[in-house]
Amino acid sequence: MKFRLIAACVIMLVSGMTGLSAQNFITGKITERDGNGKLMPLPYANVHWLGTQQGAVADESGSFKLKRDSRGQSRLVVSFVGYINDTIVVSGRQSVVDVTLKQGSELGQVEIKERMASSFISSLKPIKTEVITTAGLQKLACCNLSESFENNATVDVGFSDAVTGARQIQMLGLAGIYSQLMVENIPFTRGLGAAFGLMYIPGTWMESIQISKGASSVVNGYESTTGQINAEFRKPWNTDKFFLNAYANHEGRFEVNSHASHVLKEDVLSTMVLAHASTQVGRIDMNKDGFLDQPLTRQINVSNRWSYEKHGKTESKFGFSFLTDEREGGQLMKLSSKEAEENGNYVMKLVTRRAQVYDKTGFVFNNVPNTSLGLIFSGLYHEQESVFGRTEYNARQLGFYGNAIFQSQIGNDSHIYNAGVSMMYDDFDEAYGDTTFNRIESVPGVFAQYTYNPSEKLSIIAGIRVDHHNKYGTIVTPRFHFKVNLFEKTVLRGSTGKGYRSASVLSENIGMLVSARQLVFREDFKMEEAWNYGINLTQTIALNDKRDLVLSADYYRTDFINQIIIDLDQAFDRIEIYNLDGKSYSNSFQVNAEVGLFEGFDVTAAYRLNDVRVTTAGELRERPLVSRHKGLFTMSYATRFEKWKFDFTSQYNGRTRLPLGVPHLEHAGYGEYSPDYITIHTQITRKFKNFDVYLGGENLTNFMQHHPVLQPDSPFESGFDAGLIWGPLTGRMVYAGFRYAIR
């Protein structure tokens, strides 16, 4: 009897707290029915009170939270592009509203009045998050993740060197290794995957990309310093039954992407197979230096994803992927790699084999609101065999990642907490020439995070985690974020936090290996450590009932306590690598403007200023090969029903400081800085019932970096260097392709 009495009191207490919260907010989930009648989340749908501007946007899972209208409005309008709007009458005591929208195709005729935005800033998240949607990914025929940021001002993408074809990103003026790259919240490119990992994610596999600046949540680990990029893949339960994309360009690159989904048991089990094959067969040497501008490549990438769901109780997403990637570059214009080696030419050969398995399982405790347990596991095998000229570089990585996250509320849903444990384990086996770099990294950790969200106007997140690295000891990572709605359409966000990372110097700086410079390791490396501070202001101005002007300005600063310095300034015949001795920091300021000028026509303009400095040889200097200024201008126009789509992207890239004391740069006509330049990309898409056809061009200004390979005639002598890259390696490129889907 005592137990029953206590249980009844607890239930009444919880119900009372929930009811108190429900007086001020409406929550719910927006869904659709797939071809088999199964309810599926409908992300990013719009919700607003009838006759007002007060509304919200559903998150990735279709969930929303909306404050009750102060004027007592009781009709809730739910809408999404391509679906029939629904108006729900909400009673005064009702706090939960679940809505299922019907597709517009069920009507006799439907005129699409709105289009899915190519990108937007999430209005719900306290951490500033830019979301690139499927529509944004299709603006340029992006073949992989590294080519998905050409129309984005936050992330820069360039080549790491003029031989391997590896692409690298920069965020806040710092290399992509300081940004945490994840696939569905699972770390993806740690360690050996840093150099080519961006090229292992085909563009058509992705549903969206979320980009957040600054230190991210402690739930995802201690490594994020300048930001986080999370790629969401297509889901088995709400994607096309079959999809095929074929791409080709005039430089001899061909690519095929495909995926197919199938529901094995309705509302319970579904699966999806994704496949990718690409090759570069064209031998291109536009600058006539005897080196291939792009390596000859062959890549096969296969993934199998599964989804199991026991509605309201358990959800599980699991699968595996396998990849093999082969590259041959260097002096191969008319020879095979074997013939070139026998002829004494410089040859780069690289073979990568990579396999990954993962499982994400969640348990929902319906007896306590907002309470769940999530388990994430991932296993990785990465093997690389390579030769750069006369030096071999062979490496292997065995990795494991585990994360257990418990979430619940304190009193009501204004107070949410997360707590959990994590484990990262990596076994590295690297050999460069006669030198080995073997190590094991084992990092168990615990974390806790508190979210205070009393209303739509205020949200605060405070978190801390403690990890123990088997080599570097205990590390403590505090992080703090806030979001304040200063006015109805004015949002202020801020963040501060610490980030750590253990460097894999060779794999993360692959450009060093295509050089005759001697690598000089001065000392044992310490863990990299930095603070990041940032603030962002977003203002939305309603131009009319359908058009908004969105303005955004942000400033972020990164201060390094320790950093692994790749010193290119000491001498032209060596690269010195050591721990930071002095200051190293980055200041990044960016402004964006996005507007729909009229029906179907959208414009984006952005400007960014980076001030990045590092101490080398006792002197604080601009970091080399980092552009100080960047400008972006994009235009998109779609005709009625999106039968025709026209996309235009232009980038201005400011000058970069070149390394000191490199005589061959001076012989090539360069001074202290590289020139600034402009690139232009365009694409035209024609949509039919089940397929699209697209035609595009990149780098239409035909600007190329002159002499990307220094001393190409003597690649085995001091002075040869193909790793000082600041601009495009190839000129104007034309491509075409098609997409076919069975929906």
XYZ file of C-alpha atoms in Angstrom:
743
model
C 0.000 0.000 0.000
C 2.826 2.424 0.842
C 4.461 1.715 -2.506
C 1.195 2.324 -4.386
C 0.634 5.565 -2.486
C 4.146 6.805 -3.276
C 3.779 5.808 -6.947
C 0.463 7.644 -7.175
C 2.027 10.775 -5.655
C 4.918 10.642 -8.089
C 2.555 10.239 -11.063
C 0.451 13.184 -9.841
C 3.586 15.299 -9.355
C 4.939 14.515 -12.814
C 1.524 15.096 -14.370
C 1.258 18.431 -12.607
C 4.665 19.568 -13.809
C 3.913 18.453 -17.324
C 0.583 20.231 -17.228
C 2.238 23.429 -16.006
C 4.627 23.361 -18.955
C 1.814 22.515 -21.349
C 0.005 25.724 -20.418
C 2.647 27.715 -22.267
C 3.757 25.409 -25.100
C 2.413 23.080 -27.755
C 4.637 20.171 -28.764
C 4.167 17.501 -31.346
C 5.466 15.533 -34.290
C 4.778 15.926 -38.002
C 4.724 12.771 -40.105
C 3.810 11.434 -43.541
C 2.843 7.999 -44.832
C 5.204 6.218 -47.202
C 4.140 3.949 -50.062
C 3.517 1.119 -47.588
C 1.385 3.218 -45.274
C 4.066 3.525 -42.600
C 4.272 6.773 -40.628
C 7.578 8.532 -41.274
C 8.980 11.781 -39.798
C 8.650 14.877 -42.006
C 11.637 17.107 -41.127
C 11.683 20.905 -41.457
C 7.894 21.300 -41.884
C 6.426 24.694 -40.927
C 4.014 25.281 -38.028
C 2.289 28.596 -37.228
C -0.788 30.013 -35.551
C -3.423 31.013 -38.108
C -3.332 34.724 -38.924
C -0.025 35.390 -37.105
C 3.714 35.367 -37.797
C 4.325 33.242 -34.699
C 5.596 29.831 -35.729
C 8.367 27.222 -35.663
C 10.158 24.768 -37.922
C 10.182 21.057 -37.121
C 13.602 19.518 -36.510
C 15.226 16.569 -38.303
C 12.907 14.085 -36.552
C 9.733 16.042 -37.378
C 9.319 17.250 -33.770
C 8.407 20.838 -32.905
C 7.797 23.048 -29.912
C 5.690 26.214 -30.191
C 4.649 28.787 -27.647
C 0.902 29.355 -27.328
C -0.230 32.522 -29.069
C -0.760 35.404 -26.668
C -3.925 36.438 -28.524
C -5.521 33.090 -27.845
C -5.410 31.736 -31.375
C -6.470 28.079 -31.401
C -5.967 27.102 -35.060
C -2.576 25.609 -35.883
C -1.485 25.517 -39.541
C 0.993 22.824 -40.620
C 2.581 23.030 -44.081
C 5.388 21.609 -46.154
C 6.361 21.946 -49.798
C 4.564 19.356 -51.943
C 2.079 18.435 -49.176
C -1.487 19.507 -48.430
C -1.684 22.089 -45.640
C -3.556 21.000 -42.524
C -5.273 23.263 -39.985
C -5.762 21.819 -36.502
C -8.073 23.174 -33.814
C -6.173 23.095 -30.495
C -8.184 23.075 -27.277
C -7.157 25.178 -24.330
C -5.860 22.234 -22.324
C -4.257 20.357 -25.224
C -0.440 20.292 -25.116
C 0.493 17.627 -27.694
C -0.470 17.726 -31.374
C 0.591 15.015 -33.825
C -0.116 15.732 -37.490
C 0.164 13.532 -40.590
C 0.349 15.460 -43.871
C -0.804 14.074 -47.206
C 1.265 14.463 -50.338
C 0.022 17.024 -52.840
C -0.020 14.412 -55.596
C -3.328 13.177 -54.196
C -4.996 16.339 -55.526
C -6.137 16.646 -59.098
C -3.841 19.638 -59.706
C -1.202 21.142 -57.447
C 0.739 24.333 -58.015
C 3.905 24.432 -55.930
C 4.101 27.861 -54.338
C 7.241 27.261 -52.284
C 10.459 25.350 -52.818
C 12.731 23.590 -50.375
C 15.457 26.055 -49.403
C 18.936 25.058 -50.514
C 20.274 26.051 -47.107
C 19.025 27.728 -43.941
C 20.039 28.519 -40.379
C 18.186 26.302 -37.917
C 15.876 28.466 -35.792
C 15.554 25.815 -33.078
C 19.124 24.985 -32.126
C 21.045 27.038 -29.536
C 24.239 26.269 -31.463
C 24.268 28.162 -34.763
C 23.745 25.445 -37.378
C 23.676 25.926 -41.131
C 21.764 23.176 -42.909
C 22.527 22.347 -46.551
C 19.489 20.477 -47.876
C 19.164 18.045 -50.769
C 18.213 20.997 -52.967
C 21.473 22.715 -52.011
C 23.522 19.605 -52.692
C 22.084 19.455 -56.213
C 22.959 23.078 -57.078
C 26.325 21.807 -58.228
C 26.712 18.179 -59.269
C 28.750 17.480 -56.136
C 30.284 14.064 -56.488
C 31.410 13.763 -52.871
C 31.404 15.691 -49.607
C 34.604 17.591 -50.456
C 32.820 19.143 -53.452
C 29.658 20.101 -51.550
C 30.811 23.448 -50.149
C 31.460 25.486 -53.301
C 28.356 27.618 -52.665
C 28.975 27.946 -48.919
C 30.952 30.804 -47.354
C 31.682 29.057 -44.050
C 33.794 26.180 -45.380
C 36.711 26.526 -47.819
C 37.797 23.573 -49.936
C 41.102 23.240 -51.780
C 43.698 20.715 -52.852
C 46.349 19.679 -50.345
C 48.940 19.133 -53.098
C 49.390 18.888 -56.856
C 49.907 15.104 -57.069
C 47.548 13.013 -54.887
C 44.237 14.787 -55.617
C 43.485 14.968 -51.874
C 41.147 17.778 -50.884
C 41.200 19.623 -47.584
C 38.761 22.000 -45.934
C 39.252 25.057 -43.772
C 36.883 26.537 -41.216
C 37.555 29.775 -39.335
C 40.848 29.963 -41.246
C 42.159 26.713 -39.784
C 42.622 23.266 -41.332
C 39.718 20.855 -41.372
C 41.416 18.598 -38.823
C 40.259 21.085 -36.155
C 36.628 20.601 -37.237
C 34.924 17.398 -36.195
C 33.599 15.547 -39.259
C 30.819 13.114 -38.434
C 28.352 10.918 -40.284
C 25.073 10.783 -38.355
C 26.924 11.786 -35.174
C 29.598 9.097 -35.534
C 33.218 10.330 -36.019
C 34.331 9.570 -39.564
C 37.738 10.958 -40.577
C 39.865 10.612 -37.457
C 43.465 9.517 -37.974
C 44.370 7.986 -41.327
C 41.110 9.069 -42.967
C 41.944 12.770 -42.637
C 43.557 13.212 -46.064
C 40.910 11.574 -48.273
C 37.932 11.008 -45.938
C 35.866 13.827 -47.469
C 36.089 11.999 -50.806
C 34.687 8.795 -49.282
C 31.155 10.237 -48.886
C 29.285 10.410 -52.235
C 27.096 13.468 -52.629
C 23.954 11.579 -53.667
C 24.119 9.442 -50.523
C 23.558 12.486 -48.349
C 20.193 13.850 -47.268
C 21.617 16.993 -45.658
C 24.745 18.514 -44.139
C 24.745 20.402 -40.827
C 27.570 22.890 -40.263
C 28.096 24.423 -36.834
C 30.878 26.837 -35.934
C 32.834 26.842 -32.707
C 32.991 24.241 -29.984
C 30.174 21.692 -30.296
C 28.314 19.738 -27.641
C 30.349 17.702 -25.132
C 28.124 14.746 -26.012
C 30.069 14.274 -29.261
C 33.541 14.295 -27.723
C 36.431 16.628 -26.963
C 37.903 17.045 -30.458
C 35.808 19.810 -32.006
C 37.642 23.143 -31.837
C 36.533 25.275 -34.791
C 33.284 23.514 -35.598
C 31.461 20.379 -36.582
C 30.243 19.033 -39.922
C 27.645 16.281 -39.719
C 26.437 14.470 -42.849
C 23.020 12.830 -42.673
C 22.582 9.918 -45.086
C 19.341 9.001 -46.792
C 17.107 6.821 -44.645
C 15.749 3.410 -45.745
C 12.166 4.249 -44.756
C 11.679 7.578 -46.577
C 13.870 7.585 -49.661
C 13.349 6.529 -53.268
C 12.806 2.863 -53.937
C 15.519 3.150 -56.566
C 17.847 6.001 -57.525
C 20.567 6.273 -60.163
C 22.922 9.152 -60.874
C 25.499 9.204 -63.696
C 28.119 11.933 -64.141
C 30.909 12.644 -66.633
C 33.177 15.584 -67.391
C 35.397 16.471 -70.311
C 38.569 15.749 -68.312
C 37.825 12.013 -68.301
C 36.096 11.603 -64.962
C 33.134 9.204 -64.809
C 30.932 8.364 -61.858
C 27.856 6.280 -61.078
C 25.881 6.441 -57.827
C 22.886 4.322 -56.952
C 20.778 3.301 -54.003
C 17.745 1.083 -53.463
C 15.499 0.680 -50.424
C 13.065 -2.016 -49.353
C 10.653 -2.483 -46.450
C 10.919 -6.073 -45.214
C 8.326 -5.748 -42.458
C 5.987 -2.791 -42.379
C 6.622 -0.336 -39.524
C 9.406 -2.600 -38.203
C 12.288 -3.485 -40.516
C 13.675 -1.780 -43.626
C 16.989 -1.805 -45.461
C 18.903 0.150 -48.067
C 21.903 -0.547 -50.294
C 24.067 2.320 -51.582
C 26.741 1.919 -54.248
C 29.316 4.198 -55.808
C 31.860 3.714 -58.586
C 34.112 6.387 -60.067
C 37.225 6.649 -62.185
C 39.534 9.301 -63.611
C 40.955 8.064 -66.905
C 41.850 11.342 -68.558
C 45.522 12.343 -68.405
C 45.419 16.121 -67.907
C 48.444 18.440 -67.838
C 47.144 21.949 -68.480
C 50.241 23.721 -67.165
C 52.634 21.574 -69.253
C 54.973 20.676 -66.385
C 54.997 16.924 -67.096
C 52.930 16.064 -63.991
C 49.307 14.933 -64.101
C 47.064 17.692 -62.786
C 44.714 15.003 -61.425
C 45.751 11.450 -60.515
C 44.298 8.440 -62.282
C 41.764 6.981 -59.845
C 39.452 4.026 -59.310
C 37.045 3.902 -56.374
C 34.370 1.406 -55.317
C 32.223 2.259 -52.299
C 29.345 0.122 -50.975
C 27.142 0.554 -47.919
C 24.228 -1.420 -46.460
C 21.954 0.313 -43.932
C 19.239 -1.259 -41.781
C 16.489 0.192 -39.621
C 14.546 -1.633 -36.910
C 11.775 0.087 -35.002
C 9.442 -0.955 -32.238
C 7.232 2.098 -32.184
C 7.576 4.204 -29.056
C 9.971 1.797 -27.378
C 13.109 0.952 -29.370
C 14.784 2.160 -32.526
C 17.946 0.748 -34.037
C 19.985 1.845 -37.048
C 22.885 -0.388 -38.034
C 24.960 -1.218 -41.088
C 28.374 -1.513 -42.676
C 30.382 0.011 -45.517
C 33.384 -1.036 -47.562
C 35.630 1.058 -49.783
C 38.654 0.556 -51.998
C 40.413 3.529 -53.553
C 43.388 3.424 -55.946
C 45.414 6.426 -57.128
C 48.326 6.895 -59.497
C 49.905 10.286 -60.140
C 53.108 12.075 -60.982
C 55.017 11.919 -64.269
C 52.611 9.561 -66.050
C 51.520 11.536 -69.105
C 52.179 8.727 -71.598
C 53.425 5.880 -69.420
C 52.031 3.313 -67.037
C 53.247 3.603 -63.464
C 55.548 0.597 -63.952
C 57.072 2.088 -67.120
C 57.449 5.458 -65.428
C 59.279 3.941 -62.447
C 61.623 2.036 -64.768
C 62.231 5.291 -66.639
C 63.244 7.062 -63.421
C 60.153 9.286 -63.307
C 58.445 10.520 -60.154
C 55.433 8.281 -59.418
C 52.819 8.421 -56.669
C 50.813 5.246 -56.010
C 48.273 4.869 -53.233
C 45.836 2.054 -52.409
C 43.326 2.392 -49.579
C 41.038 -0.284 -48.191
C 38.518 0.750 -45.579
C 35.680 -1.057 -43.763
C 33.329 0.266 -41.095
C 30.434 -1.165 -39.067
C 28.107 0.785 -36.802
C 25.022 0.498 -34.618
C 22.823 3.211 -33.121
C 20.135 1.988 -30.738
C 17.723 4.080 -28.696
C 15.366 3.122 -25.878
C 12.444 5.378 -24.949
C 11.059 5.333 -21.388
C 7.442 6.369 -21.880
C 6.694 6.478 -18.166
C 8.950 9.535 -17.732
C 8.737 12.435 -20.232
C 11.820 13.244 -22.353
C 13.679 10.205 -21.033
C 15.701 7.929 -23.280
C 18.931 5.980 -23.558
C 21.049 6.008 -26.713
C 23.887 3.620 -27.531
C 26.311 4.268 -30.404
C 29.041 1.858 -31.505
C 31.371 2.004 -34.488
C 34.293 -0.146 -35.608
C 36.853 0.850 -38.264
C 39.565 -0.846 -40.288
C 41.687 1.414 -42.501
C 44.704 0.220 -44.483
C 46.859 2.290 -46.814
C 49.798 1.270 -49.012
C 51.552 4.072 -50.843
C 54.769 5.241 -52.440
C 55.806 8.846 -53.047
C 58.711 8.918 -55.483
C 61.273 6.664 -53.841
C 59.769 6.663 -50.342
C 57.113 4.255 -49.093
C 54.406 5.195 -46.623
C 52.327 2.292 -45.293
C 49.789 2.618 -42.510
C 47.010 0.752 -40.742
C 44.407 1.861 -38.203
C 42.046 -0.222 -36.089
C 39.486 1.955 -34.368
C 36.540 1.643 -31.996
C 34.110 4.336 -30.872
C 31.388 3.903 -28.270
C 29.011 6.397 -26.695
C 26.171 5.839 -24.206
C 23.863 8.843 -23.669
C 21.092 9.057 -21.069
C 18.611 11.936 -21.313
C 15.860 13.015 -18.961
C 14.263 16.102 -17.469
C 14.346 17.737 -14.061
C 10.821 18.672 -13.090
C 9.584 19.735 -16.538
C 10.849 20.015 -20.103
C 12.476 23.386 -19.385
C 15.267 21.495 -17.635
C 16.834 18.720 -19.714
C 20.036 16.922 -18.862
C 22.266 14.471 -20.730
C 24.879 12.279 -19.125
C 26.928 9.379 -20.334
C 30.173 7.574 -20.933
C 32.284 7.192 -24.052
C 35.249 5.209 -25.284
C 37.659 5.815 -28.157
C 40.346 3.289 -29.036
C 42.780 3.491 -31.963
C 45.685 1.237 -32.863
C 48.002 2.965 -35.371
C 50.782 1.250 -37.288
C 52.636 3.699 -39.562
C 55.928 3.400 -41.424
C 57.442 6.222 -43.504
C 60.686 5.159 -45.121
C 62.803 3.631 -42.365
C 60.896 5.347 -39.553
C 57.917 3.850 -37.715
C 55.201 5.721 -35.836
C 53.302 3.023 -33.963
C 50.997 3.941 -31.102
C 47.837 2.954 -29.272
C 45.407 5.599 -28.061
C 42.791 4.631 -25.484
C 40.476 7.361 -24.203
C 37.584 6.553 -21.826
C 35.462 9.515 -20.803
C 32.389 10.734 -18.922
C 30.255 13.784 -19.658
C 27.240 15.734 -18.453
C 25.227 18.484 -20.102
C 22.369 20.656 -18.855
C 19.906 22.497 -21.117
C 17.732 25.284 -19.741
C 14.895 26.165 -22.127
C 12.160 28.075 -20.298
C 10.673 29.591 -23.475
C 11.252 30.121 -27.175
C 13.186 33.284 -26.307
C 15.971 31.710 -24.251
C 18.027 28.549 -24.354
C 21.233 27.776 -22.441
C 23.464 24.722 -22.699
C 26.306 24.073 -20.253
C 28.396 20.925 -20.436
C 31.605 19.383 -19.228
C 33.426 16.153 -19.938
C 36.440 14.435 -18.419
C 38.530 12.029 -20.498
C 41.659 10.091 -19.701
C 44.165 9.629 -22.538
C 46.573 6.749 -21.988
C 49.477 8.903 -23.254
C 48.538 12.498 -22.355
C 46.654 11.962 -19.097
C 43.398 13.517 -17.920
C 41.808 16.256 -20.016
C 38.840 18.406 -18.973
C 36.593 19.941 -21.635
C 34.083 22.642 -20.589
C 31.640 24.121 -23.130
C 28.840 26.685 -22.974
C 26.217 27.862 -25.509
C 23.283 30.243 -25.393
C 20.521 31.502 -27.683
C 18.442 34.601 -26.967
C 15.570 35.922 -29.090
C 16.162 39.636 -28.551
C 13.096 40.431 -30.643
C 10.615 38.343 -32.624
C 12.963 38.046 -35.631
C 16.309 38.764 -33.950
C 18.374 35.880 -32.562
C 21.651 36.208 -30.671
C 23.815 33.128 -30.135
C 27.114 32.696 -28.337
C 29.504 29.911 -27.424
C 32.762 29.220 -25.687
C 34.628 25.996 -25.133
C 37.824 24.053 -25.191
C 38.972 21.474 -27.708
C 41.729 18.855 -27.734
C 43.107 16.529 -30.361
C 45.923 14.045 -30.825
C 47.654 14.673 -34.146
C 48.415 12.089 -36.830
C 51.022 14.274 -38.477
C 51.829 12.313 -41.647
C 48.308 11.330 -42.700
C 46.879 14.754 -41.860
C 49.549 16.588 -43.858
C 49.819 14.429 -46.961
C 51.150 17.409 -48.924
C 54.458 17.123 -47.052
C 55.096 13.728 -48.637
C 55.097 15.013 -52.249
C 58.216 17.056 -51.633
C 61.965 16.529 -51.589
C 62.170 18.471 -48.330
C 63.568 16.614 -45.350
C 61.084 16.086 -42.506
C 62.647 17.169 -39.198
C 60.797 16.107 -36.026
C 62.261 18.288 -33.284
C 60.537 16.754 -30.259
C 57.813 14.471 -28.975
C 54.386 15.885 -29.689
C 51.991 17.092 -27.034
C 48.234 17.094 -27.367
C 46.851 20.043 -29.311
C 44.740 22.300 -27.101
C 42.739 25.441 -27.875
C 39.927 27.711 -26.678
C 37.229 28.921 -29.049
C 34.895 31.870 -28.483
C 32.115 32.981 -30.801
C 29.041 35.155 -31.174
C 26.392 35.300 -33.897
C 23.484 37.624 -34.676
C 20.741 36.576 -37.105
C 18.063 39.035 -38.247
C 15.050 38.091 -40.358
C 13.230 40.917 -42.146
C 9.834 40.168 -43.674
C 9.675 41.785 -47.121
C 6.132 40.570 -47.732
C 3.922 37.605 -46.853
C 6.177 35.170 -48.721
C 9.656 36.731 -48.858
C 12.194 37.188 -46.061
C 15.597 38.798 -46.001
C 17.885 36.867 -43.637
C 20.981 38.694 -42.388
C 23.667 37.006 -40.313
C 26.928 38.227 -38.799
C 29.342 36.282 -36.623
C 32.779 36.511 -35.078
C 34.878 33.604 -33.780
C 38.315 33.523 -32.188
C 40.463 30.452 -31.631
C 43.414 30.642 -29.207
C 45.868 27.746 -29.155
C 47.551 26.687 -25.945
C 49.483 24.064 -27.898
C 49.565 23.246 -31.598
C 51.685 21.002 -33.805
C 53.528 23.441 -36.084
C 54.323 22.424 -39.661
C 57.025 25.027 -40.273
C 57.492 25.816 -43.980
C 59.420 29.058 -43.321
C 62.686 27.788 -41.830
C 64.367 26.617 -45.052
C 63.404 25.551 -48.564
C 65.027 22.103 -48.186
C 63.349 20.940 -44.970
C 60.084 21.032 -43.013
C 60.461 21.359 -39.252
C 57.702 19.941 -37.050
C 57.423 20.867 -33.369
C 55.116 21.984 -30.557
C 53.971 25.591 -30.443
C 56.414 27.983 -28.766
C 54.588 31.311 -28.652
C 51.189 32.458 -29.913
C 48.858 30.941 -32.471
C 45.364 32.252 -33.073
C 42.608 32.774 -35.595
C 40.073 35.608 -35.858
C 37.210 35.059 -38.294
C 34.468 37.565 -39.120
C 31.652 36.746 -41.568
C 28.458 38.406 -42.829
C 25.737 36.725 -44.908
C 22.593 37.920 -46.663
C 19.963 35.617 -48.188
C 16.812 36.781 -49.930
C 14.143 35.570 -52.323
C 13.713 38.517 -54.682
C 10.674 37.093 -56.431
C 8.961 33.767 -57.064
C 11.605 31.117 -57.777
C 14.595 33.501 -57.615
C 16.967 33.396 -54.614
C 20.179 35.317 -54.002
C 22.943 34.835 -51.423
C 25.873 37.170 -50.762
C 28.602 36.719 -48.147
C 31.949 38.151 -47.110
C 34.502 36.698 -44.707
C 37.705 38.060 -43.187
C 40.277 35.701 -41.648
C 43.202 36.900 -39.554
C 45.265 33.781 -38.800
C 48.715 34.031 -37.232
C 51.253 31.575 -35.854
C 54.671 31.810 -34.236
C 57.505 30.269 -36.267
C 61.203 30.786 -35.532
C 60.300 33.096 -32.671
C 58.244 35.494 -34.807
C 54.466 35.875 -35.062
C 53.498 35.729 -38.760
C 50.480 35.240 -40.976
C 49.833 31.543 -41.406
C 50.939 30.614 -44.941
C 48.523 29.396 -47.631
C 45.437 30.828 -45.860
C 43.288 33.304 -47.783
C 42.567 36.459 -45.780
C 39.481 37.548 -47.734
C 36.631 35.596 -49.308
C 33.496 36.719 -51.087
C 30.571 34.584 -52.275
C 27.647 35.421 -54.540
C 25.039 32.871 -55.661
C 21.835 33.098 -57.691
C 19.223 30.392 -58.218
C 16.136 30.511 -60.378
C 13.484 27.837 -60.867
C 10.566 28.023 -63.249
C 7.055 26.931 -62.365
C 6.965 23.353 -61.023
C 10.806 23.474 -61.086
C 10.906 22.145 -64.623
C 13.984 24.279 -65.252
C 16.555 25.271 -62.646
C 19.460 27.677 -63.144
C 22.250 28.022 -60.584
C 25.160 30.472 -60.551
C 27.996 30.608 -58.014
C 30.889 33.061 -57.933
C 33.731 33.134 -55.423
C 36.360 35.759 -54.711
C 39.481 34.378 -53.034
C 41.950 36.843 -51.579
C 45.703 36.560 -51.572
C 47.606 34.152 -49.315
C 51.054 34.504 -47.767
C 53.609 32.193 -49.363
C 56.308 30.413 -47.312
C 59.556 32.317 -46.793
C 62.918 31.384 -48.264
C 61.722 29.253 -51.208
C 63.875 30.334 -54.171
C 61.852 28.368 -56.712
C 58.766 30.430 -55.824
C 60.752 33.545 -56.623
C 61.983 31.998 -59.886
C 58.348 31.308 -60.803
C 57.597 35.015 -60.474
C 55.884 35.023 -57.069
C 56.482 37.604 -54.389
C 55.511 37.426 -50.748
C 51.840 36.760 -51.604
C 49.861 34.810 -54.167
C 47.473 36.756 -56.416
C 43.754 36.940 -55.648
C 41.340 35.362 -58.108
C 37.672 34.753 -58.987
C 35.961 31.490 -59.938
C 32.518 31.015 -61.486
C 30.385 27.850 -61.531
C 27.038 27.387 -63.291
C 24.531 24.577 -63.756
C 21.277 24.086 -65.678
C 18.851 21.320 -64.673
C 15.807 20.072 -66.589
C 13.352 18.040 -64.521
C 11.052 15.426 -65.970
C 8.623 13.094 -64.216
C 11.121 10.518 -62.966
C 14.492 11.899 -63.949
C 16.580 15.067 -64.164
C 19.200 16.043 -66.716
C 21.895 18.556 -65.781
C 24.705 20.382 -67.575
C 27.282 22.551 -65.840
C 30.643 24.237 -65.872
C 33.187 24.915 -63.147
C 35.965 27.495 -62.945
C 34.623 29.293 -66.018
C 37.163 32.101 -65.466
C 39.806 29.461 -66.318
C 42.106 30.625 -63.521
C 44.866 28.182 -62.540
C 47.752 28.317 -60.102
C 50.903 28.661 -62.159
C 53.790 26.334 -61.263
C 51.964 24.228 -58.646
C 54.910 21.798 -58.858
C 58.197 23.518 -58.066
C 61.249 22.174 -59.914
C 59.277 19.494 -61.829
C 62.285 18.584 -63.988
C 64.297 17.355 -60.968
C 61.787 15.753 -58.592
C 64.400 13.863 -56.564
C 66.589 16.877 -55.860
C 66.345 19.577 -53.224
C 63.830 22.219 -54.248
C 61.137 19.893 -55.603
C 57.826 20.610 -53.855
C 54.246 19.935 -54.953
C 52.609 20.780 -51.628
C 52.417 24.606 -51.708
C 48.893 24.921 -53.120
C 46.697 28.016 -52.828
C 44.562 27.960 -56.004
C 42.855 25.769 -58.637
C 45.002 23.115 -60.321
C 42.862 22.761 -63.438
C 41.104 25.271 -65.647
C 37.646 25.407 -67.144
C 35.700 22.147 -66.805
C 32.372 21.087 -68.362
C 30.227 18.233 -67.038
C 26.860 16.577 -67.659
C 24.742 13.889 -66.054
C 21.292 12.631 -65.122
C 19.335 11.466 -62.094
C 16.636 8.801 -62.297
C 14.345 7.841 -59.434
C 11.490 5.439 -58.734
C 9.662 7.031 -55.830
